[in-house]
Coordinates of C-alpha atoms in Angstrom, one line a residue:
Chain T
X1154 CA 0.0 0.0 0.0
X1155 CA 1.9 3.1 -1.2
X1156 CA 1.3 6.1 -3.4
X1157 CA 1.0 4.9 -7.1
X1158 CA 3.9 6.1 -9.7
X1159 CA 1.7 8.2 -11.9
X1160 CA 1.4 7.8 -16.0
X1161 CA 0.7 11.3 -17.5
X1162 CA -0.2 11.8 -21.6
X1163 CA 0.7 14.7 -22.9
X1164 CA -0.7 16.8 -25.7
X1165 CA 0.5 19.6 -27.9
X1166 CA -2.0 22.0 -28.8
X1167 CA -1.6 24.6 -31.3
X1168 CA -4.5 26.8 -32.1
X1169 CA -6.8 25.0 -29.9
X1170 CA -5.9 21.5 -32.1
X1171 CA -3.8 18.7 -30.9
X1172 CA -0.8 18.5 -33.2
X1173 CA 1.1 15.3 -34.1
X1174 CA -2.2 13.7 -34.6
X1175 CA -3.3 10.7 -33.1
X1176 CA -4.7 7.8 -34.0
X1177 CA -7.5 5.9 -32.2
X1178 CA -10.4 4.1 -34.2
X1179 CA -13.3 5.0 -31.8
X1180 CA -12.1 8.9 -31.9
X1181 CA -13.9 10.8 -35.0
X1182 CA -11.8 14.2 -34.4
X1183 CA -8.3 13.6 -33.9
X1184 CA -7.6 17.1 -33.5
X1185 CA -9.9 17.4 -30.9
X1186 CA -8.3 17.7 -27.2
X1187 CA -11.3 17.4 -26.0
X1188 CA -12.2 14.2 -27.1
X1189 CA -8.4 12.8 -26.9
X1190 CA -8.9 13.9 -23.1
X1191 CA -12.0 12.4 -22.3
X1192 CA -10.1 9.0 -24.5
X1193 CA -7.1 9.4 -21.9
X1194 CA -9.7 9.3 -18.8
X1195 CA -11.5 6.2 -19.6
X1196 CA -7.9 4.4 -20.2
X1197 CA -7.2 5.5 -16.4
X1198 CA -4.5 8.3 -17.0
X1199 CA -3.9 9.8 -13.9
X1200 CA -3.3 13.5 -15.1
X1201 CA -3.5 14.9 -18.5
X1202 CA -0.5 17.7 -19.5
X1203 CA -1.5 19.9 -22.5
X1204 CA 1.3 22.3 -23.9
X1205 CA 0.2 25.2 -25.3
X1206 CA 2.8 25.9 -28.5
X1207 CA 0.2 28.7 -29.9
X1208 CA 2.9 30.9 -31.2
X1209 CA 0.8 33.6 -31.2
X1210 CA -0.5 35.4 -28.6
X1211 CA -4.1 36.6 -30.3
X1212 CA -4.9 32.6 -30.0
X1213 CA -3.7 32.0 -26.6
X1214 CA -7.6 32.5 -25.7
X1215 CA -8.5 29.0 -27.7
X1216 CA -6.0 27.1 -25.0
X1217 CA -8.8 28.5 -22.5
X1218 CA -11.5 27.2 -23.8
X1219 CA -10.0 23.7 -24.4
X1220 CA -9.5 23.6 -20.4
X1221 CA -12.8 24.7 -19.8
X1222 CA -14.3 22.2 -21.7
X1223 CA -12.0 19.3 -20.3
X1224 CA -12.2 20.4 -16.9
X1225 CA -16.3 20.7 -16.9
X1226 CA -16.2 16.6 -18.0
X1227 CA -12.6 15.4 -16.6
X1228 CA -12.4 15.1 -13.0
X1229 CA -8.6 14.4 -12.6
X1230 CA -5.3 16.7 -12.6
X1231 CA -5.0 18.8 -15.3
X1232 CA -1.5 20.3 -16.0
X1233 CA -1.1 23.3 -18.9
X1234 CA 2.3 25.2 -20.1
X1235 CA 3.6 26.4 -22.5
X1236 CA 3.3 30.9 -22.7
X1237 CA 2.7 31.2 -19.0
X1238 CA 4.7 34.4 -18.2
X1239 CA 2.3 36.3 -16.0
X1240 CA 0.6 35.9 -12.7
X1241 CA -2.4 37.1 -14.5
X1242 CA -1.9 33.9 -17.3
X1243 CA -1.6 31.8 -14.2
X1244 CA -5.0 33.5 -13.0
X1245 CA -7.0 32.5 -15.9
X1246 CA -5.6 28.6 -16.3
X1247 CA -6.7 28.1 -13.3
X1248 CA -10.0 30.1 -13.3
X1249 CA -10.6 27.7 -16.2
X1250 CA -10.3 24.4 -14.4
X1251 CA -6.8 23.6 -14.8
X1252 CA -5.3 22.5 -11.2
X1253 CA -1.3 23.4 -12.3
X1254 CA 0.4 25.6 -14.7
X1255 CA 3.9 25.1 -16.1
X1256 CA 6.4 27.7 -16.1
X1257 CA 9.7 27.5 -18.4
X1258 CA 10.9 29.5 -20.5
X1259 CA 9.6 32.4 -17.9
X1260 CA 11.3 31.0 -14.7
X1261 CA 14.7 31.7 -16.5
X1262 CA 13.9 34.6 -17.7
X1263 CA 13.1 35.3 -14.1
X1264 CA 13.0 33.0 -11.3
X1265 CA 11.5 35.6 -9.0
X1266 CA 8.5 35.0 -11.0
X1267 CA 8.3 31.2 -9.7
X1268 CA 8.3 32.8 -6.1
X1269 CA 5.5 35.2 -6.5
X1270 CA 3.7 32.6 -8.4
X1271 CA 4.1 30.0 -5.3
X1272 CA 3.1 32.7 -3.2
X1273 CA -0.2 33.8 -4.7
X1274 CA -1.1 30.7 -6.1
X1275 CA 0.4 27.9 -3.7
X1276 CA 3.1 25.9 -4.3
X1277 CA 0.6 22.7 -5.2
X1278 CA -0.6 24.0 -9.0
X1279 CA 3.4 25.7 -9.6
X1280 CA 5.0 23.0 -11.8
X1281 CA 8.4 23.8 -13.2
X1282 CA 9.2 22.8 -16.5
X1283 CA 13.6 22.1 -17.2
X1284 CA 14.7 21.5 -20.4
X1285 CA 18.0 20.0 -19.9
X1286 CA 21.0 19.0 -22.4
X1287 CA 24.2 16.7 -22.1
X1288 CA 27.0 19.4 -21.9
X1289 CA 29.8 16.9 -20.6
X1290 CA 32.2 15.6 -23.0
X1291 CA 32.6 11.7 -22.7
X1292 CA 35.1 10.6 -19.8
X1293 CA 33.8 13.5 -18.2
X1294 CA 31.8 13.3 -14.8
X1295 CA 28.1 13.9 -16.3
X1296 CA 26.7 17.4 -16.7
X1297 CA 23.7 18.9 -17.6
X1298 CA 22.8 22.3 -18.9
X1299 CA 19.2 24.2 -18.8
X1300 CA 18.4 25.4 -22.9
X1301 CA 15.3 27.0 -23.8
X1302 CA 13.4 27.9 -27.3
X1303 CA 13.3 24.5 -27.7
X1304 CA 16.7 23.4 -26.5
X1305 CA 18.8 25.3 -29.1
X1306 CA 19.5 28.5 -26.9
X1307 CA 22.0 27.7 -24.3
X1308 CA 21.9 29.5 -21.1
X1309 CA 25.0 28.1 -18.5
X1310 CA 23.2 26.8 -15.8
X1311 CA 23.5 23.6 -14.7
X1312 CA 20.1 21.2 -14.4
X1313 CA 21.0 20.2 -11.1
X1314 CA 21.9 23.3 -9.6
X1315 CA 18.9 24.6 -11.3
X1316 CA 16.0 22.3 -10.2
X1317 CA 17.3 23.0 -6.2
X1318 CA 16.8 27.0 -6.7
X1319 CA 13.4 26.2 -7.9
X1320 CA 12.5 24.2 -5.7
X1321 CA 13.6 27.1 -3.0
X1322 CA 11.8 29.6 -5.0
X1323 CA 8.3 27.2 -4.3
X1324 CA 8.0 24.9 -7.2
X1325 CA 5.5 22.2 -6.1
X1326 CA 7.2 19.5 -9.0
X1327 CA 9.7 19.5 -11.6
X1328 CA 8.9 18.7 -15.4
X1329 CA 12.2 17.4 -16.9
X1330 CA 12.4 17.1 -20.0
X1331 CA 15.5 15.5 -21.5
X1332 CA 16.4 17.5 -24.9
X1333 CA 18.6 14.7 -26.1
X1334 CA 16.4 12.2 -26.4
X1335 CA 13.0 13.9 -26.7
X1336 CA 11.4 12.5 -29.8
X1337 CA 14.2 10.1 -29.7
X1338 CA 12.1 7.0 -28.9
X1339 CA 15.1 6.0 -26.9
X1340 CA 13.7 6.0 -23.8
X1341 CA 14.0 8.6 -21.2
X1342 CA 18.0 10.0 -20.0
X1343 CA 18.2 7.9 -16.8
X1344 CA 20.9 9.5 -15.4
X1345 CA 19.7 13.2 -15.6
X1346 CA 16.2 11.7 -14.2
X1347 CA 17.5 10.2 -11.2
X1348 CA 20.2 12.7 -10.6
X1349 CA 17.2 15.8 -10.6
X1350 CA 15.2 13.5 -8.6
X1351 CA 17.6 12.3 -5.7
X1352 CA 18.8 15.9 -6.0
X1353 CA 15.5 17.6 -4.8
X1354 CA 12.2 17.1 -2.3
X1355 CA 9.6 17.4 -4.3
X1356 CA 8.1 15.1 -7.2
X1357 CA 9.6 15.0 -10.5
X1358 CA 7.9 14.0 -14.1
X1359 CA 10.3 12.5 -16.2
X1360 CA 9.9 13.5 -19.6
X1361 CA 11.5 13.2 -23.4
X1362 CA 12.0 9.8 -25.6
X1363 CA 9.9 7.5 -24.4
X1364 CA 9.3 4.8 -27.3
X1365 CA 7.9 1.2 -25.4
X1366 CA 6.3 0.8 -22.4
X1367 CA 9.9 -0.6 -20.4
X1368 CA 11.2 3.2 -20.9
X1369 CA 8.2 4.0 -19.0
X1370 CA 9.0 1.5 -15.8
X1371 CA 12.7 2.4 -16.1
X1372 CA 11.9 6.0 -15.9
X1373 CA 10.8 4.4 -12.5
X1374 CA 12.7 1.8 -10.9
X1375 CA 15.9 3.5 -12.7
X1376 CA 15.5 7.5 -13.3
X1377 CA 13.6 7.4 -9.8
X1378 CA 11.1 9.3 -11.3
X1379 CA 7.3 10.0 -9.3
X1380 CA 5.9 10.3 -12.8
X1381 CA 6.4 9.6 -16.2
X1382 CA 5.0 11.7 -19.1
X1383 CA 4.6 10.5 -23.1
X1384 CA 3.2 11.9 -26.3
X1385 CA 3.3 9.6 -29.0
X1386 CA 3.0 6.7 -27.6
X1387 CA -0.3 6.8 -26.3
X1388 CA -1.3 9.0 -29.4
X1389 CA -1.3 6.6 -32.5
X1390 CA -2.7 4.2 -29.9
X1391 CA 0.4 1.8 -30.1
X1392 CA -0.4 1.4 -26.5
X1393 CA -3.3 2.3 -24.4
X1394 CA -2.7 3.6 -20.6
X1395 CA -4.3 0.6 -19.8
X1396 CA -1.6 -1.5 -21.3
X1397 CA 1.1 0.7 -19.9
X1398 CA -0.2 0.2 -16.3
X1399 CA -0.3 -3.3 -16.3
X1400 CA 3.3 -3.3 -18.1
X1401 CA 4.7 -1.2 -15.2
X1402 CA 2.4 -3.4 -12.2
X1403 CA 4.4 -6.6 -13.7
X1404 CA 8.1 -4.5 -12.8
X1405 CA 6.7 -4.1 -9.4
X1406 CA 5.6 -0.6 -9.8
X1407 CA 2.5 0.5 -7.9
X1408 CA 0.4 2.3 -9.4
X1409 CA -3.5 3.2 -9.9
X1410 CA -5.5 0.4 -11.8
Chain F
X1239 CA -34.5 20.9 -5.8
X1240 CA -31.8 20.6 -2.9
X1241 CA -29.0 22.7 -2.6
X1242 CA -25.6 22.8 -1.5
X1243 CA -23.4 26.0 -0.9
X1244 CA -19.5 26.1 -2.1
X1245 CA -17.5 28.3 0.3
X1246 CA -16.1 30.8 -1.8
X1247 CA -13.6 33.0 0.4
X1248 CA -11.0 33.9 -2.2
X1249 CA -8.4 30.9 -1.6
X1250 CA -8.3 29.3 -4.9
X1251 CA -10.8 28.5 -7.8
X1252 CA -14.0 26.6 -7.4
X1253 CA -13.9 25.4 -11.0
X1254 CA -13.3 22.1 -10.8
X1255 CA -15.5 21.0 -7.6
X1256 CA -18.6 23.3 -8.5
X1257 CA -18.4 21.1 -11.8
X1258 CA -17.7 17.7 -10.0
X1259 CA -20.5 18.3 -8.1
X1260 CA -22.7 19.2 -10.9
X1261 CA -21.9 16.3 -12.6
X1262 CA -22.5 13.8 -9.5
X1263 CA -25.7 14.9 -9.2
X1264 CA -27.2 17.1 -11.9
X1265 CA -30.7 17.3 -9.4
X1266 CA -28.9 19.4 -7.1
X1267 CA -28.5 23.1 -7.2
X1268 CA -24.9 24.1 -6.7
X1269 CA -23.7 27.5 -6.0
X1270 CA -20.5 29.4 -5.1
X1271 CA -21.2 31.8 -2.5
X1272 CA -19.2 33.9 0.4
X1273 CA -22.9 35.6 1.5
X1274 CA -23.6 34.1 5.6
X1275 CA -27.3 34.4 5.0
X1276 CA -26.9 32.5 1.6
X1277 CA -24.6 29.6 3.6
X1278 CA -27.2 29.1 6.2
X1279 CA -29.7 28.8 3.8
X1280 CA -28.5 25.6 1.9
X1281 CA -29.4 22.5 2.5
X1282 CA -25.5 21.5 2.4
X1283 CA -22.1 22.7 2.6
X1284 CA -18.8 22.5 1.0
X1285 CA -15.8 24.0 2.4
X1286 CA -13.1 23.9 -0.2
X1287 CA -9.5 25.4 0.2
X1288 CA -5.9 25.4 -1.2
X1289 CA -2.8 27.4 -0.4
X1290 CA -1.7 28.4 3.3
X1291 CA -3.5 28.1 6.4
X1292 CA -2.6 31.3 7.4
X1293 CA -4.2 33.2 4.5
X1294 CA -7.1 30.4 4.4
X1295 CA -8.2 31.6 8.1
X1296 CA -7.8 35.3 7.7
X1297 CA -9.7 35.5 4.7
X1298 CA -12.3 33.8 6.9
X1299 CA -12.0 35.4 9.9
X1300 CA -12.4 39.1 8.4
X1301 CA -15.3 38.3 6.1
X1302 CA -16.9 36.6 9.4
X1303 CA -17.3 33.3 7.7
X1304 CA -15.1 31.7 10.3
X1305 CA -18.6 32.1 12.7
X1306 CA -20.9 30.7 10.1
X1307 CA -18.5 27.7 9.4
X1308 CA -18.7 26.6 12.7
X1309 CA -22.5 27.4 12.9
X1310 CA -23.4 25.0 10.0
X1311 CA -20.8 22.2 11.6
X1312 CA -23.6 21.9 14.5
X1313 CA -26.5 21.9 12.3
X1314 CA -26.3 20.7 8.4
X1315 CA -24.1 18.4 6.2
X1316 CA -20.8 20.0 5.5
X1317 CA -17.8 18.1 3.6
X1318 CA -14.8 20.0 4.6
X1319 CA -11.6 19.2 1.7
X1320 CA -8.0 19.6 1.5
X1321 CA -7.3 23.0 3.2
X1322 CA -10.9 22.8 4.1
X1323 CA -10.5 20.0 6.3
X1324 CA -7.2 20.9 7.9
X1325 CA -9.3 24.2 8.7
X1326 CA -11.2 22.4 10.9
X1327 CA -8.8 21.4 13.7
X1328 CA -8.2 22.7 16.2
X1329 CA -4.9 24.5 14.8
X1330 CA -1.9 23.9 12.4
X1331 CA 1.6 24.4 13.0
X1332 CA 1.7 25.8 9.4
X1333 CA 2.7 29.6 9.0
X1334 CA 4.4 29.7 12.5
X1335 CA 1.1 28.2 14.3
X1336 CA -2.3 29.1 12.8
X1337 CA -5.1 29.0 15.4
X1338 CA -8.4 27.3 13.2
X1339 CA -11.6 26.6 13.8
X1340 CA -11.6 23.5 16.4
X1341 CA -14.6 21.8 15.1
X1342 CA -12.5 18.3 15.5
X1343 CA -10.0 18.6 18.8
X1344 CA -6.7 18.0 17.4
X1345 CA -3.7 19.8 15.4
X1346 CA -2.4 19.9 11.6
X1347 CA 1.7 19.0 11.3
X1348 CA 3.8 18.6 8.8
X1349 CA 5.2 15.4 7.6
X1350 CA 8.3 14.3 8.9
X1351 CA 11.5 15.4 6.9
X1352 CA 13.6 12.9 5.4
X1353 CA 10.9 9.9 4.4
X1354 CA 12.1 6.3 2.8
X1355 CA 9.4 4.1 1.5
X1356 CA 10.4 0.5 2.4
X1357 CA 13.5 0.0 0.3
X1358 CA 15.0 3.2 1.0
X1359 CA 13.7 5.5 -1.9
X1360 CA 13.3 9.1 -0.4
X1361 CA 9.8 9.8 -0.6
X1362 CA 8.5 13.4 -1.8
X1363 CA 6.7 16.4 0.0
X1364 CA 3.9 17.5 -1.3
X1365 CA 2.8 13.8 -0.7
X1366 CA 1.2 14.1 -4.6
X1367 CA -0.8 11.4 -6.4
X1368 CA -2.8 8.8 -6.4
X1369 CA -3.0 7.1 -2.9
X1370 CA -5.3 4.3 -0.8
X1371 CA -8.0 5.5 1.4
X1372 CA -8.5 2.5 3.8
X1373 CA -11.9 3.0 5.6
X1374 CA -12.0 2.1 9.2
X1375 CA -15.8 2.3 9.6
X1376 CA -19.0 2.4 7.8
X1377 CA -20.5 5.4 6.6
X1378 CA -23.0 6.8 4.3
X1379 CA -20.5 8.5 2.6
X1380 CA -18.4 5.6 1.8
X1381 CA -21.1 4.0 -0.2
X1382 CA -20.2 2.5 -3.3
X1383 CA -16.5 3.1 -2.6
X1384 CA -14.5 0.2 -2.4
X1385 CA -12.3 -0.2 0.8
X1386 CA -8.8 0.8 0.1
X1387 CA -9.9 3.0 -3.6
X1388 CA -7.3 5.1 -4.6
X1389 CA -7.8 8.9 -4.5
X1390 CA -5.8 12.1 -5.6
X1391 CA -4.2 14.0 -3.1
X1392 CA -2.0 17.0 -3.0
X1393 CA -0.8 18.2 0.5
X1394 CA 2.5 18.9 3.0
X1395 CA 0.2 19.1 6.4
X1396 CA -2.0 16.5 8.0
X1397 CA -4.5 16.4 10.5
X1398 CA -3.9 14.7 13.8
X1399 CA -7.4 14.1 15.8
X1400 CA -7.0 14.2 19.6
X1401 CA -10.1 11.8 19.5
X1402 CA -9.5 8.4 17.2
X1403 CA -13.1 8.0 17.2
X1404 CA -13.7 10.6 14.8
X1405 CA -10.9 9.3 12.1
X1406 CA -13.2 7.8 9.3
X1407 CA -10.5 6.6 7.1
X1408 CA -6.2 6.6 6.8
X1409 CA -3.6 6.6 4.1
X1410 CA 0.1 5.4 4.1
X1411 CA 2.9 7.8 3.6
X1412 CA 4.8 5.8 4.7
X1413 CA 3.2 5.3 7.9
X1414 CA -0.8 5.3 8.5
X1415 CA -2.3 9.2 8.9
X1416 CA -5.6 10.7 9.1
X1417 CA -7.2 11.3 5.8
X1418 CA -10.7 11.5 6.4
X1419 CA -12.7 12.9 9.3
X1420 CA -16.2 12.4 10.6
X1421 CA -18.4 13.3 13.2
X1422 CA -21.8 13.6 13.2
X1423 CA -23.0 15.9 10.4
X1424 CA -19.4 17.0 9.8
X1425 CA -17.4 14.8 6.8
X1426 CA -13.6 16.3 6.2
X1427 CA -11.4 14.6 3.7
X1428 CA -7.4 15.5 2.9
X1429 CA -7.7 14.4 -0.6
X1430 CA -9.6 15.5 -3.5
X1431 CA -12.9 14.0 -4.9
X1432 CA -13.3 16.4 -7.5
X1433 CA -9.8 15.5 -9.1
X1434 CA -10.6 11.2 -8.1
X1435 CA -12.9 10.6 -11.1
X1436 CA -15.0 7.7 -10.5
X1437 CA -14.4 7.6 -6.5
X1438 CA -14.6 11.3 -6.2
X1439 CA -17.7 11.5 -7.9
X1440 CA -19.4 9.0 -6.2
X1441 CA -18.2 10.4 -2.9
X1442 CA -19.9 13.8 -4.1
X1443 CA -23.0 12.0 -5.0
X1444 CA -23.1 10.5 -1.7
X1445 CA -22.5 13.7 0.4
X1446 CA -25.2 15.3 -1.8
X1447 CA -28.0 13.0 -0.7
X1448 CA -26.5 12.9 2.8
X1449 CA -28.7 13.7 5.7
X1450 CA -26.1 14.4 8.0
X1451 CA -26.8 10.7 10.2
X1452 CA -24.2 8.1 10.7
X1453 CA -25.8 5.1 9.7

């Protein structure tokens, strides 16, 4: 009897569509996040993520609307980044329904902004988004660095060091996201996972290359990670959650059947 | 039509349990409101909450809710959750020491620093997820619920009841604490039904046709 390891899909919403497509025979709008949401549910997710990658800001409103309609017919966690620079964006995800909002690009920009975010909002919905990078050269002792716009802008500081200080500032849970092998399908960057995650106190969502349902449980047992998020896995229905849950209960994970 | 008041004293957004409640039971009128007269009036009460103690009880205290809260404990169905419930100890040791509204004798503390489950993994704070609720007794609000379901919880503080007699149900992190309170009319719960899909719902369903008798 112990809390359950959590399996979170993602989705990538552009325009108030889901991007990459998916792929499920019983869904008639795959574009839908609506119905790919209320698909997710039924297969026992235990969160849903959706990033917002609206580029620009006129049709940040249609992200709104999506959580509104999930929340009013979804009654689990529901996590959304992606353009969350402002207390007051913060203010109207969770007006909406959402229960956490993830802060990235933002947070580096300036941390102090995770603080006053924790502080207003409560540490519980703040959810910190890293997207780290291999910087050491082989033979080297591992090291990670913190890139944003996508992992091609470097910025010097290192993950570890990093994911502490946000912590500090009142991050409730780290989303770390591996930039080397995201859309890899080479499973997750064990090391970085379970160095972030032994490094700090709060839960961490290991994220970036997942491509069978072992990355998943190694994310786990290996990367010591509370959570594991995927995207296209679950999307062109190669597996159902379902199918991952059962796969990770057989490697003596516990989690929420 | 019956009727059941949300709390609404500024701590957090009512979203997602004014629509969870809708959806358990579409019969039953469901309104936000921070009005005393309004409170009183409904046939039952939800006391949401997220965010800090501290905050939670001065918000309450200057808008006089604080009063009504403890008015509708001795006389109507209220479901306290998450912040809510912790609200209704005697005190929390969060914020320095928060004195609250001692409904159930008892005190809110923090977990223990430093946690290993079993094999030595470090376990996290917030205690975040999806964990057992392990009923110890019967009660109309467990109906339907299978013993040991698995609901979403979110939360650094628990409640400690002086009295073990009002403990309705405990989760492991890792050792036993009090997630559920009840007494009488009063139901108080650390996680979140409105975020425990089927468990939550039916819990909601069960609260809104709830007389306020233990069985």
């Amino acid at each position: 009897m112990s809390l359950a390891k959590r399996i979170i899909p993602c989705l990538d919403v552009d325009n108030g569509r889901v991007v990459k497509g998916v792929k499920f025979v019983d869904i008639r709008d795959a574009g839908d996040p609506v119905e790919i949401a209320r698909r997710y549910d039924r297969e026992g997710a235990d969160e849903i993520t959706f990033l917002d990658i609206t580029a620009t800001h006129d049709n940040r409103d249609t992200i709104v609307h999506v959580v509104e309609q999930v929340a009013s017919e979804v009654f689990i966690p529901l996590t959304v980044g992606g353009g969350i620079r402002t207390l007051d964006d913060i203010r109207r995800m969770l007006n909406a329904g959402a229960d956490k909002v993830g802060i990235n690009s933002a947070a580096v920009s300036n941390p102090e902004f995770v603080r006053e975010a924790a502080e207003r909002f409560g540490s519980q919905c703040i959810v910190v988004a890293i997207d780290a990078k291999k910087t050491s050269l082989p033979g080297e002792p591992s090291r990670w660095e913190i890139f944003t716009h996508g992992g091609r802008k470097p910025t010097g500081i290192d993950a570890i060091a990093w994911a502490k200080k946000m912590v500090d500032y009142g991050a409730g849970e780290i989303l770390l996201t591996s930039m080397d092998r995201d859309g890899t399908r080479e499973g997750f960057d064990l090391p970085l996972t379970r160095a972030i995650s032994e490094a700090v106190t709060v839960p961490v969502i290991a994220s970036g290359g997942v491509g069978n349902l072992d990355h998943l449980a190694d994310g786990v047992l290996e990367g010591k990670a509370d959570a594991v998020l995927a995207a296209s896995i679950f999307h062109f229905a190669e597996y159902t959650i379902e199918q991952a849950k059962q796969h990770m209960a057989s490697r003596g994970i516990e989690v929420r059947l | 039509m019956s009727s059941v008041a949300v709390i609404d004293y500024g701590m957090g957004n009512l979203h997602s349990i004014v629509k969870a409640l809708q959806h358990a039971a579409p019969e039953v009128d469901v309104a936000c409101v921070a009005d005393a007269d309004a409170i009183l009036r409904a046939d039952r009460v939800v006391f949401p909450g997220v965010g800090a103690i501290r905050d939670c009880m001065q918000a309450l205290n200057q808008s006089g809710l604080s009063a009504v809260i403890q008015q509708v404990a001795e006389s109507k169905p209220l479901l306290g959750i998450c912040l809510g419930m912790q609200a209704l100890l005697t005190d929390s040791e969060e914020n320095g020491g928060t004195p609250c509204l001692d409904v159930f004798a008892g005190h809110v503390v923090h977990f223990p620093e430093a946690l290993t489950d079993g094999e030595g993994n470090s376990l996290k704070i917030p205690h975040m997820g999806w964990n057992q609720v392990h009923q110890l007794h019967p009660h109309p609000l467990w109906k339907n619920i299978p013993q040991d379901s698995r609901f979403y919880f979110v939360h650094s503080y628990y409640a400690q009841p002086d009295n073990a007699a009002v403990m309705a149900a405990t989760t492991q992190y890792p050792e036993a604490f009090t997630c559920a309170l009840a007494q009488d009319n009063v139901f108080a719960v650390q996680f979140h039904p409105e975020k425990s899909q089927a468990v939550g719902l039916q819990l909601l369903k069960n609260f809104l046709h709830w007389d306020g008798h233990v069985l």
